[in-house]
PDB file of C-alpha atoms in Angstrom:
ATOM      1  CA  UNK A   1     -27.729  -8.837  30.544  1.00  0.00           C
ATOM      2  CA  UNK A   2     -27.001 -12.371  29.599  1.00  0.00           C
ATOM      3  CA  UNK A   3     -24.419 -12.606  26.898  1.00  0.00           C
ATOM      4  CA  UNK A   4     -23.533 -15.618  24.904  1.00  0.00           C
ATOM      5  CA  UNK A   5     -21.092 -16.375  22.168  1.00  0.00           C
ATOM      6  CA  UNK A   6     -22.038 -16.804  18.594  1.00  0.00           C
ATOM      7  CA  UNK A   7     -20.205 -19.765  17.249  1.00  0.00           C
ATOM      8  CA  UNK A   8     -22.002 -19.536  13.949  1.00  0.00           C
ATOM      9  CA  UNK A   9     -19.658 -17.922  11.520  1.00  0.00           C
ATOM     10  CA  UNK A  10     -20.383 -16.905   8.014  1.00  0.00           C
ATOM     11  CA  UNK A  11     -17.787 -16.645   5.319  1.00  0.00           C
ATOM     12  CA  UNK A  12     -14.832 -14.707   6.596  1.00  0.00           C
ATOM     13  CA  UNK A  13     -15.998 -15.387  10.147  1.00  0.00           C
ATOM     14  CA  UNK A  14     -17.878 -12.830  12.142  1.00  0.00           C
ATOM     15  CA  UNK A  15     -18.019 -12.974  15.880  1.00  0.00           C
ATOM     16  CA  UNK A  16     -20.000 -11.022  18.365  1.00  0.00           C
ATOM     17  CA  UNK A  17     -21.558 -11.317  21.761  1.00  0.00           C
ATOM     18  CA  UNK A  18     -25.250 -10.542  21.911  1.00  0.00           C
ATOM     19  CA  UNK A  19     -28.198 -10.241  24.198  1.00  0.00           C
ATOM     20  CA  UNK A  20     -30.902 -12.827  24.680  1.00  0.00           C
ATOM     21  CA  UNK A  21     -32.740 -11.332  21.730  1.00  0.00           C
ATOM     22  CA  UNK A  22     -31.618 -12.740  18.411  1.00  0.00           C
ATOM     23  CA  UNK A  23     -29.864 -10.431  15.987  1.00  0.00           C
ATOM     24  CA  UNK A  24     -31.431 -10.119  12.551  1.00  0.00           C
ATOM     25  CA  UNK A  25     -29.378 -11.426   9.643  1.00  0.00           C
ATOM     26  CA  UNK A  26     -27.703  -8.579   7.802  1.00  0.00           C
ATOM     27  CA  UNK A  27     -27.686 -10.026   4.314  1.00  0.00           C
ATOM     28  CA  UNK A  28     -29.220 -12.772   2.219  1.00  0.00           C
ATOM     29  CA  UNK A  29     -25.820 -14.463   2.168  1.00  0.00           C
ATOM     30  CA  UNK A  30     -25.576 -14.496   5.932  1.00  0.00           C
ATOM     31  CA  UNK A  31     -29.172 -15.722   6.275  1.00  0.00           C
ATOM     32  CA  UNK A  32     -28.446 -18.576   3.870  1.00  0.00           C
ATOM     33  CA  UNK A  33     -25.255 -19.521   5.697  1.00  0.00           C
ATOM     34  CA  UNK A  34     -26.933 -19.460   9.108  1.00  0.00           C
ATOM     35  CA  UNK A  35     -29.768 -21.601   7.778  1.00  0.00           C
ATOM     36  CA  UNK A  36     -27.310 -24.167   6.458  1.00  0.00           C
ATOM     37  CA  UNK A  37     -25.610 -24.331   9.846  1.00  0.00           C
ATOM     38  CA  UNK A  38     -28.972 -24.853  11.525  1.00  0.00           C
ATOM     39  CA  UNK A  39     -29.763 -27.672   9.145  1.00  0.00           C
ATOM     40  CA  UNK A  40     -26.355 -29.244   9.756  1.00  0.00           C
ATOM     41  CA  UNK A  41     -26.868 -29.412  13.499  1.00  0.00           C
ATOM     42  CA  UNK A  42     -30.320 -30.961  13.102  1.00  0.00           C
ATOM     43  CA  UNK A  43     -28.847 -33.534  10.752  1.00  0.00           C
ATOM     44  CA  UNK A  44     -26.486 -34.584  13.518  1.00  0.00           C
ATOM     45  CA  UNK A  45     -29.325 -34.583  16.017  1.00  0.00           C
ATOM     46  CA  UNK A  46     -31.231 -36.879  13.673  1.00  0.00           C
ATOM     47  CA  UNK A  47     -28.263 -39.189  13.255  1.00  0.00           C
ATOM     48  CA  UNK A  48     -28.141 -39.717  17.009  1.00  0.00           C
ATOM     49  CA  UNK A  49     -31.866 -39.950  17.566  1.00  0.00           C
ATOM     50  CA  UNK A  50     -32.372 -42.461  14.756  1.00  0.00           C
ATOM     51  CA  UNK A  51     -31.063 -45.429  16.696  1.00  0.00           C
ATOM     52  CA  UNK A  52     -33.037 -44.480  19.766  1.00  0.00           C
ATOM     53  CA  UNK A  53     -36.217 -44.482  17.731  1.00  0.00           C
ATOM     54  CA  UNK A  54     -35.385 -47.855  16.230  1.00  0.00           C
ATOM     55  CA  UNK A  55     -34.767 -49.282  19.716  1.00  0.00           C
ATOM     56  CA  UNK A  56     -37.981 -47.806  20.998  1.00  0.00           C
ATOM     57  CA  UNK A  57     -39.953 -49.450  18.210  1.00  0.00           C
ATOM     58  CA  UNK A  58     -38.143 -52.733  18.666  1.00  0.00           C
ATOM     59  CA  UNK A  59     -36.703 -52.514  15.165  1.00  0.00           C
ATOM     60  CA  UNK A  60     -33.247 -53.090  16.673  1.00  0.00           C
ATOM     61  CA  UNK A  61     -32.285 -54.521  20.059  1.00  0.00           C
ATOM     62  CA  UNK A  62     -31.697 -52.237  23.000  1.00  0.00           C
ATOM     63  CA  UNK A  63     -28.001 -51.431  23.198  1.00  0.00           C
ATOM     64  CA  UNK A  64     -26.781 -49.645  26.285  1.00  0.00           C
ATOM     65  CA  UNK A  65     -23.541 -48.455  24.703  1.00  0.00           C
ATOM     66  CA  UNK A  66     -25.457 -46.822  21.872  1.00  0.00           C
ATOM     67  CA  UNK A  67     -27.832 -45.213  24.329  1.00  0.00           C
ATOM     68  CA  UNK A  68     -24.906 -43.777  26.271  1.00  0.00           C
ATOM     69  CA  UNK A  69     -23.005 -42.527  23.261  1.00  0.00           C
ATOM     70  CA  UNK A  70     -25.963 -41.110  21.400  1.00  0.00           C
ATOM     71  CA  UNK A  71     -27.543 -39.454  24.421  1.00  0.00           C
ATOM     72  CA  UNK A  72     -24.216 -37.852  25.343  1.00  0.00           C
ATOM     73  CA  UNK A  73     -23.808 -36.492  21.826  1.00  0.00           C
ATOM     74  CA  UNK A  74     -27.434 -35.421  21.714  1.00  0.00           C
ATOM     75  CA  UNK A  75     -26.949 -33.429  24.895  1.00  0.00           C
ATOM     76  CA  UNK A  76     -23.788 -31.820  23.503  1.00  0.00           C
ATOM     77  CA  UNK A  77     -25.603 -30.864  20.312  1.00  0.00           C
ATOM     78  CA  UNK A  78     -28.634 -29.638  22.226  1.00  0.00           C
ATOM     79  CA  UNK A  79     -26.389 -27.317  24.235  1.00  0.00           C
ATOM     80  CA  UNK A  80     -25.162 -25.835  20.959  1.00  0.00           C
ATOM     81  CA  UNK A  81     -28.617 -25.316  19.451  1.00  0.00           C
ATOM     82  CA  UNK A  82     -29.425 -21.963  21.015  1.00  0.00           C
ATOM     83  CA  UNK A  83     -26.386 -20.330  19.451  1.00  0.00           C
ATOM     84  CA  UNK A  84     -27.357 -21.693  16.064  1.00  0.00           C
ATOM     85  CA  UNK A  85     -30.658 -19.833  16.346  1.00  0.00           C
ATOM     86  CA  UNK A  86     -29.041 -16.613  17.508  1.00  0.00           C
ATOM     87  CA  UNK A  87     -29.470 -15.018  14.102  1.00  0.00           C
ATOM     88  CA  UNK A  88     -33.023 -14.192  13.087  1.00  0.00           C
ATOM     89  CA  UNK A  89     -33.358 -15.081   9.410  1.00  0.00           C
ATOM     90  CA  UNK A  90     -37.017 -14.076   9.015  1.00  0.00           C
ATOM     91  CA  UNK A  91     -36.094 -10.989   6.994  1.00  0.00           C
ATOM     92  CA  UNK A  92     -34.816 -13.097   4.117  1.00  0.00           C
ATOM     93  CA  UNK A  93     -36.265 -15.711   1.825  1.00  0.00           C
ATOM     94  CA  UNK A  94     -34.375 -18.758   3.034  1.00  0.00           C
ATOM     95  CA  UNK A  95     -35.338 -22.359   2.366  1.00  0.00           C
ATOM     96  CA  UNK A  96     -36.127 -23.552   5.853  1.00  0.00           C
ATOM     97  CA  UNK A  97     -38.631 -25.511   7.911  1.00  0.00           C
ATOM     98  CA  UNK A  98     -37.955 -23.283  10.911  1.00  0.00           C
ATOM     99  CA  UNK A  99     -41.078 -21.180  11.497  1.00  0.00           C
ATOM    100  CA  UNK A 100     -40.720 -17.426  11.862  1.00  0.00           C
ATOM    101  CA  UNK A 101     -42.351 -17.430  15.258  1.00  0.00           C
ATOM    102  CA  UNK A 102     -39.206 -18.984  16.749  1.00  0.00           C
ATOM    103  CA  UNK A 103     -37.749 -15.501  16.831  1.00  0.00           C
ATOM    104  CA  UNK A 104     -40.869 -14.005  18.362  1.00  0.00           C
ATOM    105  CA  UNK A 105     -40.958 -16.583  21.157  1.00  0.00           C
ATOM    106  CA  UNK A 106     -37.330 -16.825  22.182  1.00  0.00           C
ATOM    107  CA  UNK A 107     -37.970 -17.699  25.823  1.00  0.00           C
ATOM    108  CA  UNK A 108     -40.348 -20.531  25.006  1.00  0.00           C
ATOM    109  CA  UNK A 109     -38.127 -21.806  22.215  1.00  0.00           C
ATOM    110  CA  UNK A 110     -35.187 -21.930  24.610  1.00  0.00           C
ATOM    111  CA  UNK A 111     -37.284 -23.792  27.165  1.00  0.00           C
ATOM    112  CA  UNK A 112     -38.006 -26.390  24.505  1.00  0.00           C
ATOM    113  CA  UNK A 113     -34.311 -26.762  23.719  1.00  0.00           C
ATOM    114  CA  UNK A 114     -33.682 -27.144  27.452  1.00  0.00           C
ATOM    115  CA  UNK A 115     -36.245 -29.968  27.525  1.00  0.00           C
ATOM    116  CA  UNK A 116     -34.234 -31.848  24.894  1.00  0.00           C
ATOM    117  CA  UNK A 117     -31.017 -31.277  26.821  1.00  0.00           C
ATOM    118  CA  UNK A 118     -32.626 -32.603  29.999  1.00  0.00           C
ATOM    119  CA  UNK A 119     -34.127 -35.629  28.262  1.00  0.00           C
ATOM    120  CA  UNK A 120     -30.789 -36.526  26.662  1.00  0.00           C
ATOM    121  CA  UNK A 121     -29.018 -36.101  29.981  1.00  0.00           C
ATOM    122  CA  UNK A 122     -31.568 -38.328  31.706  1.00  0.00           C
ATOM    123  CA  UNK A 123     -31.282 -41.020  29.029  1.00  0.00           C
ATOM    124  CA  UNK A 124     -27.530 -41.023  29.508  1.00  0.00           C
ATOM    125  CA  UNK A 125     -27.936 -41.526  33.253  1.00  0.00           C
ATOM    126  CA  UNK A 126     -30.495 -44.278  32.735  1.00  0.00           C
ATOM    127  CA  UNK A 127     -28.239 -46.039  30.236  1.00  0.00           C
ATOM    128  CA  UNK A 128     -25.292 -45.807  32.622  1.00  0.00           C
ATOM    129  CA  UNK A 129     -27.455 -46.975  35.532  1.00  0.00           C
ATOM    130  CA  UNK A 130     -28.572 -50.000  33.546  1.00  0.00           C
ATOM    131  CA  UNK A 131     -32.155 -50.153  34.839  1.00  0.00           C
ATOM    132  CA  UNK A 132     -33.677 -51.710  31.747  1.00  0.00           C
ATOM    133  CA  UNK A 133     -37.216 -50.886  32.832  1.00  0.00           C
ATOM    134  CA  UNK A 134     -36.342 -47.224  32.378  1.00  0.00           C
ATOM    135  CA  UNK A 135     -34.923 -47.456  28.869  1.00  0.00           C
ATOM    136  CA  UNK A 136     -38.181 -47.018  27.002  1.00  0.00           C
ATOM    137  CA  UNK A 137     -39.583 -44.144  29.070  1.00  0.00           C
ATOM    138  CA  UNK A 138     -36.242 -42.328  28.925  1.00  0.00           C
ATOM    139  CA  UNK A 139     -36.080 -42.643  25.144  1.00  0.00           C
ATOM    140  CA  UNK A 140     -39.729 -41.662  24.955  1.00  0.00           C
ATOM    141  CA  UNK A 141     -38.924 -38.478  26.838  1.00  0.00           C
ATOM    142  CA  UNK A 142     -36.347 -37.573  24.184  1.00  0.00           C
ATOM    143  CA  UNK A 143     -38.937 -37.962  21.455  1.00  0.00           C
ATOM    144  CA  UNK A 144     -41.515 -36.059  23.430  1.00  0.00           C
ATOM    145  CA  UNK A 145     -39.102 -33.126  23.645  1.00  0.00           C
ATOM    146  CA  UNK A 146     -38.449 -33.289  19.883  1.00  0.00           C
ATOM    147  CA  UNK A 147     -42.176 -33.305  19.169  1.00  0.00           C
ATOM    148  CA  UNK A 148     -42.867 -30.569  21.707  1.00  0.00           C
ATOM    149  CA  UNK A 149     -40.701 -28.233  19.680  1.00  0.00           C
ATOM    150  CA  UNK A 150     -41.560 -29.473  16.193  1.00  0.00           C
ATOM    151  CA  UNK A 151     -45.294 -29.097  16.841  1.00  0.00           C
ATOM    152  CA  UNK A 152     -44.792 -25.423  17.514  1.00  0.00           C
ATOM    153  CA  UNK A 153     -41.796 -24.299  15.553  1.00  0.00           C
ATOM    154  CA  UNK A 154     -41.229 -26.599  12.592  1.00  0.00           C
ATOM    155  CA  UNK A 155     -43.099 -26.559   9.303  1.00  0.00           C
ATOM    156  CA  UNK A 156     -45.344 -29.623   8.864  1.00  0.00           C
TER     157      UNK A 156
ATOM    158  CA  UNK B   1     -11.642 -56.684  18.729  1.00  0.00           C
ATOM    159  CA  UNK B   2     -12.446 -53.071  19.302  1.00  0.00           C
ATOM    160  CA  UNK B   3     -16.081 -52.294  18.766  1.00  0.00           C
ATOM    161  CA  UNK B   4     -17.629 -48.955  18.410  1.00  0.00           C
ATOM    162  CA  UNK B   5     -21.130 -47.676  17.896  1.00  0.00           C
ATOM    163  CA  UNK B   6     -22.406 -46.298  14.664  1.00  0.00           C
ATOM    164  CA  UNK B   7     -24.367 -43.208  15.402  1.00  0.00           C
ATOM    165  CA  UNK B   8     -24.863 -42.514  11.738  1.00  0.00           C
ATOM    166  CA  UNK B   9     -28.323 -43.630  10.833  1.00  0.00           C
ATOM    167  CA  UNK B  10     -29.899 -43.711   7.463  1.00  0.00           C
ATOM    168  CA  UNK B  11     -33.588 -43.416   6.804  1.00  0.00           C
ATOM    169  CA  UNK B  12     -35.418 -45.806   9.060  1.00  0.00           C
ATOM    170  CA  UNK B  13     -32.347 -45.947  11.279  1.00  0.00           C
ATOM    171  CA  UNK B  14     -29.894 -48.799  11.140  1.00  0.00           C
ATOM    172  CA  UNK B  15     -27.581 -49.557  13.975  1.00  0.00           C
ATOM    173  CA  UNK B  16     -24.714 -51.934  14.266  1.00  0.00           C
ATOM    174  CA  UNK B  17     -21.466 -52.385  16.059  1.00  0.00           C
ATOM    175  CA  UNK B  18     -18.448 -52.887  13.870  1.00  0.00           C
ATOM    176  CA  UNK B  19     -14.761 -53.549  13.915  1.00  0.00           C
ATOM    177  CA  UNK B  20     -12.049 -50.939  13.404  1.00  0.00           C
ATOM    178  CA  UNK B  21     -12.352 -51.502   9.676  1.00  0.00           C
ATOM    179  CA  UNK B  22     -15.037 -49.453   8.034  1.00  0.00           C
ATOM    180  CA  UNK B  23     -18.047 -51.219   6.602  1.00  0.00           C
ATOM    181  CA  UNK B  24     -18.810 -50.583   2.946  1.00  0.00           C
ATOM    182  CA  UNK B  25     -22.048 -48.785   2.186  1.00  0.00           C
ATOM    183  CA  UNK B  26     -24.706 -51.216   1.058  1.00  0.00           C
ATOM    184  CA  UNK B  27     -26.647 -48.972  -1.289  1.00  0.00           C
ATOM    185  CA  UNK B  28     -26.398 -45.693  -3.156  1.00  0.00           C
ATOM    186  CA  UNK B  29     -29.040 -44.306  -0.826  1.00  0.00           C
ATOM    187  CA  UNK B  30     -27.044 -45.198   2.254  1.00  0.00           C
ATOM    188  CA  UNK B  31     -23.842 -43.812   0.723  1.00  0.00           C
ATOM    189  CA  UNK B  32     -25.587 -40.521  -0.037  1.00  0.00           C
ATOM    190  CA  UNK B  33     -27.026 -40.305   3.466  1.00  0.00           C
ATOM    191  CA  UNK B  34     -23.696 -41.050   5.107  1.00  0.00           C
ATOM    192  CA  UNK B  35     -22.005 -38.437   2.955  1.00  0.00           C
ATOM    193  CA  UNK B  36     -24.550 -35.829   3.971  1.00  0.00           C
ATOM    194  CA  UNK B  37     -23.949 -36.616   7.625  1.00  0.00           C
ATOM    195  CA  UNK B  38     -20.186 -36.244   7.093  1.00  0.00           C
ATOM    196  CA  UNK B  39     -20.731 -32.887   5.475  1.00  0.00           C
ATOM    197  CA  UNK B  40     -23.002 -31.779   8.309  1.00  0.00           C
ATOM    198  CA  UNK B  41     -20.376 -32.478  10.935  1.00  0.00           C
ATOM    199  CA  UNK B  42     -17.705 -30.615   8.983  1.00  0.00           C
ATOM    200  CA  UNK B  43     -20.059 -27.671   8.651  1.00  0.00           C
ATOM    201  CA  UNK B  44     -20.281 -27.503  12.423  1.00  0.00           C
ATOM    202  CA  UNK B  45     -16.512 -27.881  12.698  1.00  0.00           C
ATOM    203  CA  UNK B  46     -16.173 -24.939  10.328  1.00  0.00           C
ATOM    204  CA  UNK B  47     -18.639 -22.842  12.278  1.00  0.00           C
ATOM    205  CA  UNK B  48     -16.507 -23.244  15.385  1.00  0.00           C
ATOM    206  CA  UNK B  49     -13.146 -22.856  13.701  1.00  0.00           C
ATOM    207  CA  UNK B  50     -14.174 -19.696  11.831  1.00  0.00           C
ATOM    208  CA  UNK B  51     -13.882 -17.384  14.821  1.00  0.00           C
ATOM    209  CA  UNK B  52     -10.561 -18.901  15.812  1.00  0.00           C
ATOM    210  CA  UNK B  53      -9.165 -18.151  12.374  1.00  0.00           C
ATOM    211  CA  UNK B  54     -10.452 -14.600  12.498  1.00  0.00           C
ATOM    212  CA  UNK B  55      -8.809 -14.097  15.898  1.00  0.00           C
ATOM    213  CA  UNK B  56      -5.581 -15.592  14.667  1.00  0.00           C
ATOM    214  CA  UNK B  57      -5.500 -13.177  11.749  1.00  0.00           C
ATOM    215  CA  UNK B  58      -6.425 -10.239  13.951  1.00  0.00           C
ATOM    216  CA  UNK B  59      -9.661  -9.742  12.007  1.00  0.00           C
ATOM    217  CA  UNK B  60     -11.517  -9.810  15.324  1.00  0.00           C
ATOM    218  CA  UNK B  61     -10.206  -9.310  18.869  1.00  0.00           C
ATOM    219  CA  UNK B  62      -9.139 -12.271  20.944  1.00  0.00           C
ATOM    220  CA  UNK B  63     -12.052 -13.379  23.076  1.00  0.00           C
ATOM    221  CA  UNK B  64     -11.382 -15.962  25.746  1.00  0.00           C
ATOM    222  CA  UNK B  65     -15.007 -16.975  26.140  1.00  0.00           C
ATOM    223  CA  UNK B  66     -15.257 -17.736  22.427  1.00  0.00           C
ATOM    224  CA  UNK B  67     -12.018 -19.699  22.570  1.00  0.00           C
ATOM    225  CA  UNK B  68     -13.369 -21.786  25.426  1.00  0.00           C
ATOM    226  CA  UNK B  69     -16.771 -22.414  23.898  1.00  0.00           C
ATOM    227  CA  UNK B  70     -15.588 -23.116  20.395  1.00  0.00           C
ATOM    228  CA  UNK B  71     -12.662 -25.315  21.412  1.00  0.00           C
ATOM    229  CA  UNK B  72     -14.932 -27.355  23.694  1.00  0.00           C
ATOM    230  CA  UNK B  73     -17.433 -27.861  20.894  1.00  0.00           C
ATOM    231  CA  UNK B  74     -14.655 -28.578  18.429  1.00  0.00           C
ATOM    232  CA  UNK B  75     -13.339 -31.310  20.692  1.00  0.00           C
ATOM    233  CA  UNK B  76     -16.831 -32.777  21.082  1.00  0.00           C
ATOM    234  CA  UNK B  77     -17.312 -32.807  17.313  1.00  0.00           C
ATOM    235  CA  UNK B  78     -13.849 -34.211  16.745  1.00  0.00           C
ATOM    236  CA  UNK B  79     -14.658 -37.107  19.046  1.00  0.00           C
ATOM    237  CA  UNK B  80     -17.700 -37.854  16.868  1.00  0.00           C
ATOM    238  CA  UNK B  81     -15.819 -37.727  13.564  1.00  0.00           C
ATOM    239  CA  UNK B  82     -14.521 -41.282  13.506  1.00  0.00           C
ATOM    240  CA  UNK B  83     -18.031 -42.732  13.684  1.00  0.00           C
ATOM    241  CA  UNK B  84     -19.117 -40.517  10.816  1.00  0.00           C
ATOM    242  CA  UNK B  85     -16.431 -42.129   8.662  1.00  0.00           C
ATOM    243  CA  UNK B  86     -17.325 -45.654   9.737  1.00  0.00           C
ATOM    244  CA  UNK B  87     -19.092 -46.353   6.461  1.00  0.00           C
ATOM    245  CA  UNK B  88     -16.869 -46.641   3.405  1.00  0.00           C
ATOM    246  CA  UNK B  89     -18.666 -44.874   0.568  1.00  0.00           C
ATOM    247  CA  UNK B  90     -16.024 -45.463  -2.125  1.00  0.00           C
ATOM    248  CA  UNK B  91     -18.189 -48.040  -3.889  1.00  0.00           C
ATOM    249  CA  UNK B  92     -20.744 -45.408  -4.842  1.00  0.00           C
ATOM    250  CA  UNK B  93     -20.694 -42.217  -6.856  1.00  0.00           C
ATOM    251  CA  UNK B  94     -21.265 -39.705  -4.087  1.00  0.00           C
ATOM    252  CA  UNK B  95     -20.595 -35.993  -4.316  1.00  0.00           C
ATOM    253  CA  UNK B  96     -17.822 -35.619  -1.787  1.00  0.00           C
ATOM    254  CA  UNK B  97     -14.455 -34.014  -1.187  1.00  0.00           C
ATOM    255  CA  UNK B  98     -13.420 -36.934   1.001  1.00  0.00           C
ATOM    256  CA  UNK B  99     -10.734 -38.869  -0.858  1.00  0.00           C
ATOM    257  CA  UNK B 100     -11.116 -42.625  -1.257  1.00  0.00           C
ATOM    258  CA  UNK B 101      -7.799 -43.299   0.437  1.00  0.00           C
ATOM    259  CA  UNK B 102      -9.342 -42.393   3.789  1.00  0.00           C
ATOM    260  CA  UNK B 103     -10.752 -45.906   3.888  1.00  0.00           C
ATOM    261  CA  UNK B 104      -7.449 -47.476   2.881  1.00  0.00           C
ATOM    262  CA  UNK B 105      -5.552 -45.641   5.616  1.00  0.00           C
ATOM    263  CA  UNK B 106      -7.852 -45.933   8.586  1.00  0.00           C
ATOM    264  CA  UNK B 107      -5.157 -45.891  11.251  1.00  0.00           C
ATOM    265  CA  UNK B 108      -3.466 -42.784   9.891  1.00  0.00           C
ATOM    266  CA  UNK B 109      -6.792 -41.052   9.331  1.00  0.00           C
ATOM    267  CA  UNK B 110      -7.774 -41.723  12.928  1.00  0.00           C
ATOM    268  CA  UNK B 111      -4.437 -40.364  14.122  1.00  0.00           C
ATOM    269  CA  UNK B 112      -5.198 -37.173  12.270  1.00  0.00           C
ATOM    270  CA  UNK B 113      -8.610 -36.899  13.901  1.00  0.00           C
ATOM    271  CA  UNK B 114      -6.908 -37.463  17.256  1.00  0.00           C
ATOM    272  CA  UNK B 115      -4.563 -34.546  16.474  1.00  0.00           C
ATOM    273  CA  UNK B 116      -7.582 -32.258  16.066  1.00  0.00           C
ATOM    274  CA  UNK B 117      -9.100 -33.529  19.295  1.00  0.00           C
ATOM    275  CA  UNK B 118      -5.832 -32.871  21.145  1.00  0.00           C
ATOM    276  CA  UNK B 119      -5.395 -29.404  19.638  1.00  0.00           C
ATOM    277  CA  UNK B 120      -8.950 -28.432  20.559  1.00  0.00           C
ATOM    278  CA  UNK B 121      -8.480 -29.771  24.072  1.00  0.00           C
ATOM    279  CA  UNK B 122      -5.237 -27.823  24.437  1.00  0.00           C
ATOM    280  CA  UNK B 123      -6.826 -24.612  23.187  1.00  0.00           C
ATOM    281  CA  UNK B 124      -9.563 -25.011  25.749  1.00  0.00           C
ATOM    282  CA  UNK B 125      -6.997 -25.392  28.530  1.00  0.00           C
ATOM    283  CA  UNK B 126      -5.036 -22.396  27.289  1.00  0.00           C
ATOM    284  CA  UNK B 127      -8.189 -20.276  27.097  1.00  0.00           C
ATOM    285  CA  UNK B 128      -9.177 -21.305  30.600  1.00  0.00           C
ATOM    286  CA  UNK B 129      -5.658 -20.684  31.886  1.00  0.00           C
ATOM    287  CA  UNK B 130      -5.663 -17.204  30.409  1.00  0.00           C
ATOM    288  CA  UNK B 131      -2.003 -17.087  29.363  1.00  0.00           C
ATOM    289  CA  UNK B 132      -2.476 -14.725  26.430  1.00  0.00           C
ATOM    290  CA  UNK B 133       0.963 -15.485  25.017  1.00  0.00           C
ATOM    291  CA  UNK B 134      -0.296 -19.010  24.284  1.00  0.00           C
ATOM    292  CA  UNK B 135      -3.492 -18.037  22.456  1.00  0.00           C
ATOM    293  CA  UNK B 136      -1.972 -17.749  18.987  1.00  0.00           C
ATOM    294  CA  UNK B 137       0.143 -20.923  19.099  1.00  0.00           C
ATOM    295  CA  UNK B 138      -2.776 -22.920  20.513  1.00  0.00           C
ATOM    296  CA  UNK B 139      -5.093 -21.726  17.758  1.00  0.00           C
ATOM    297  CA  UNK B 140      -2.322 -22.357  15.241  1.00  0.00           C
ATOM    298  CA  UNK B 141      -2.152 -25.960  16.407  1.00  0.00           C
ATOM    299  CA  UNK B 142      -5.844 -26.394  15.650  1.00  0.00           C
ATOM    300  CA  UNK B 143      -5.317 -25.146  12.103  1.00  0.00           C
ATOM    301  CA  UNK B 144      -2.219 -27.278  11.679  1.00  0.00           C
ATOM    302  CA  UNK B 145      -4.273 -30.352  12.543  1.00  0.00           C
ATOM    303  CA  UNK B 146      -6.992 -29.347  10.055  1.00  0.00           C
ATOM    304  CA  UNK B 147      -4.400 -28.864   7.320  1.00  0.00           C
ATOM    305  CA  UNK B 148      -2.579 -32.076   8.244  1.00  0.00           C
ATOM    306  CA  UNK B 149      -5.687 -34.030   7.384  1.00  0.00           C
ATOM    307  CA  UNK B 150      -6.944 -31.929   4.464  1.00  0.00           C
ATOM    308  CA  UNK B 151      -3.573 -32.157   2.698  1.00  0.00           C
ATOM    309  CA  UNK B 152      -3.883 -35.905   2.652  1.00  0.00           C
ATOM    310  CA  UNK B 153      -7.525 -36.768   2.599  1.00  0.00           C
ATOM    311  CA  UNK B 154      -9.520 -33.879   1.171  1.00  0.00           C
ATOM    312  CA  UNK B 155      -9.930 -32.988  -2.475  1.00  0.00           C
ATOM    313  CA  UNK B 156      -8.131 -29.764  -3.402  1.00  0.00           C
TER     314      UNK B 156
END
């Protein structure tokens, strides 16, 4: 059995290891706290992706340093994401854009997170390599991975 | 001149490089957005630190895997922190616990972030090394670095 570590703590800090199936939230308070953590990590994802989108559209010039920094951070955040979805909040009325079916399709959801991790990793390599012809497709791959998940698991 | 990359984007995504001095926010909207990003990163810091505190108090058993994972993520987040304070929001009425003097004491504030980075890095090494006698002091160092900054730069 694969075990991972919950790094999402609520209140007085609860820790447990758990199987690949998400654990249901045990209280409305926990569900709310977990949801806020999820939203926090996506805020940071957004803050790193923002510049990439602007570069892709030509709204700002391509900047290799930004591509390197933001793709590195995006990969780090992406590698945290799974743990932040380790608690199934569908049993409680939380204010969230995360669709319930995330917790019914864990394997697919994790594949979609892995696609973001891979795209961020690739962008970082491309930025370090400096092949400017690859900048746009590598950024595009990041957005494709975002959309691939949002289309299925995020409220419109 | 040292230049860094702003990875904090607001709305349609703005990117710029900037000197070691923070740039003032240009609008109430930007100040609000920047503040929300700051709060998001501290939420993630908290979610990683929570388990360490619980272990330190004996509320949960010491778990080396958790120490490794959470200290690694804490270090990653700590290395992002400086950029998330790159915009001086003191000119706007934002709802924040970050004290204005952060932006008047940039060098000291950055030293305090560096102390967190170092403490997280050390905890990771200790966890990997497995010398259980060092677990508590290494976790204590993380909390000392949190407090060292909060005492000076966070609203009580």
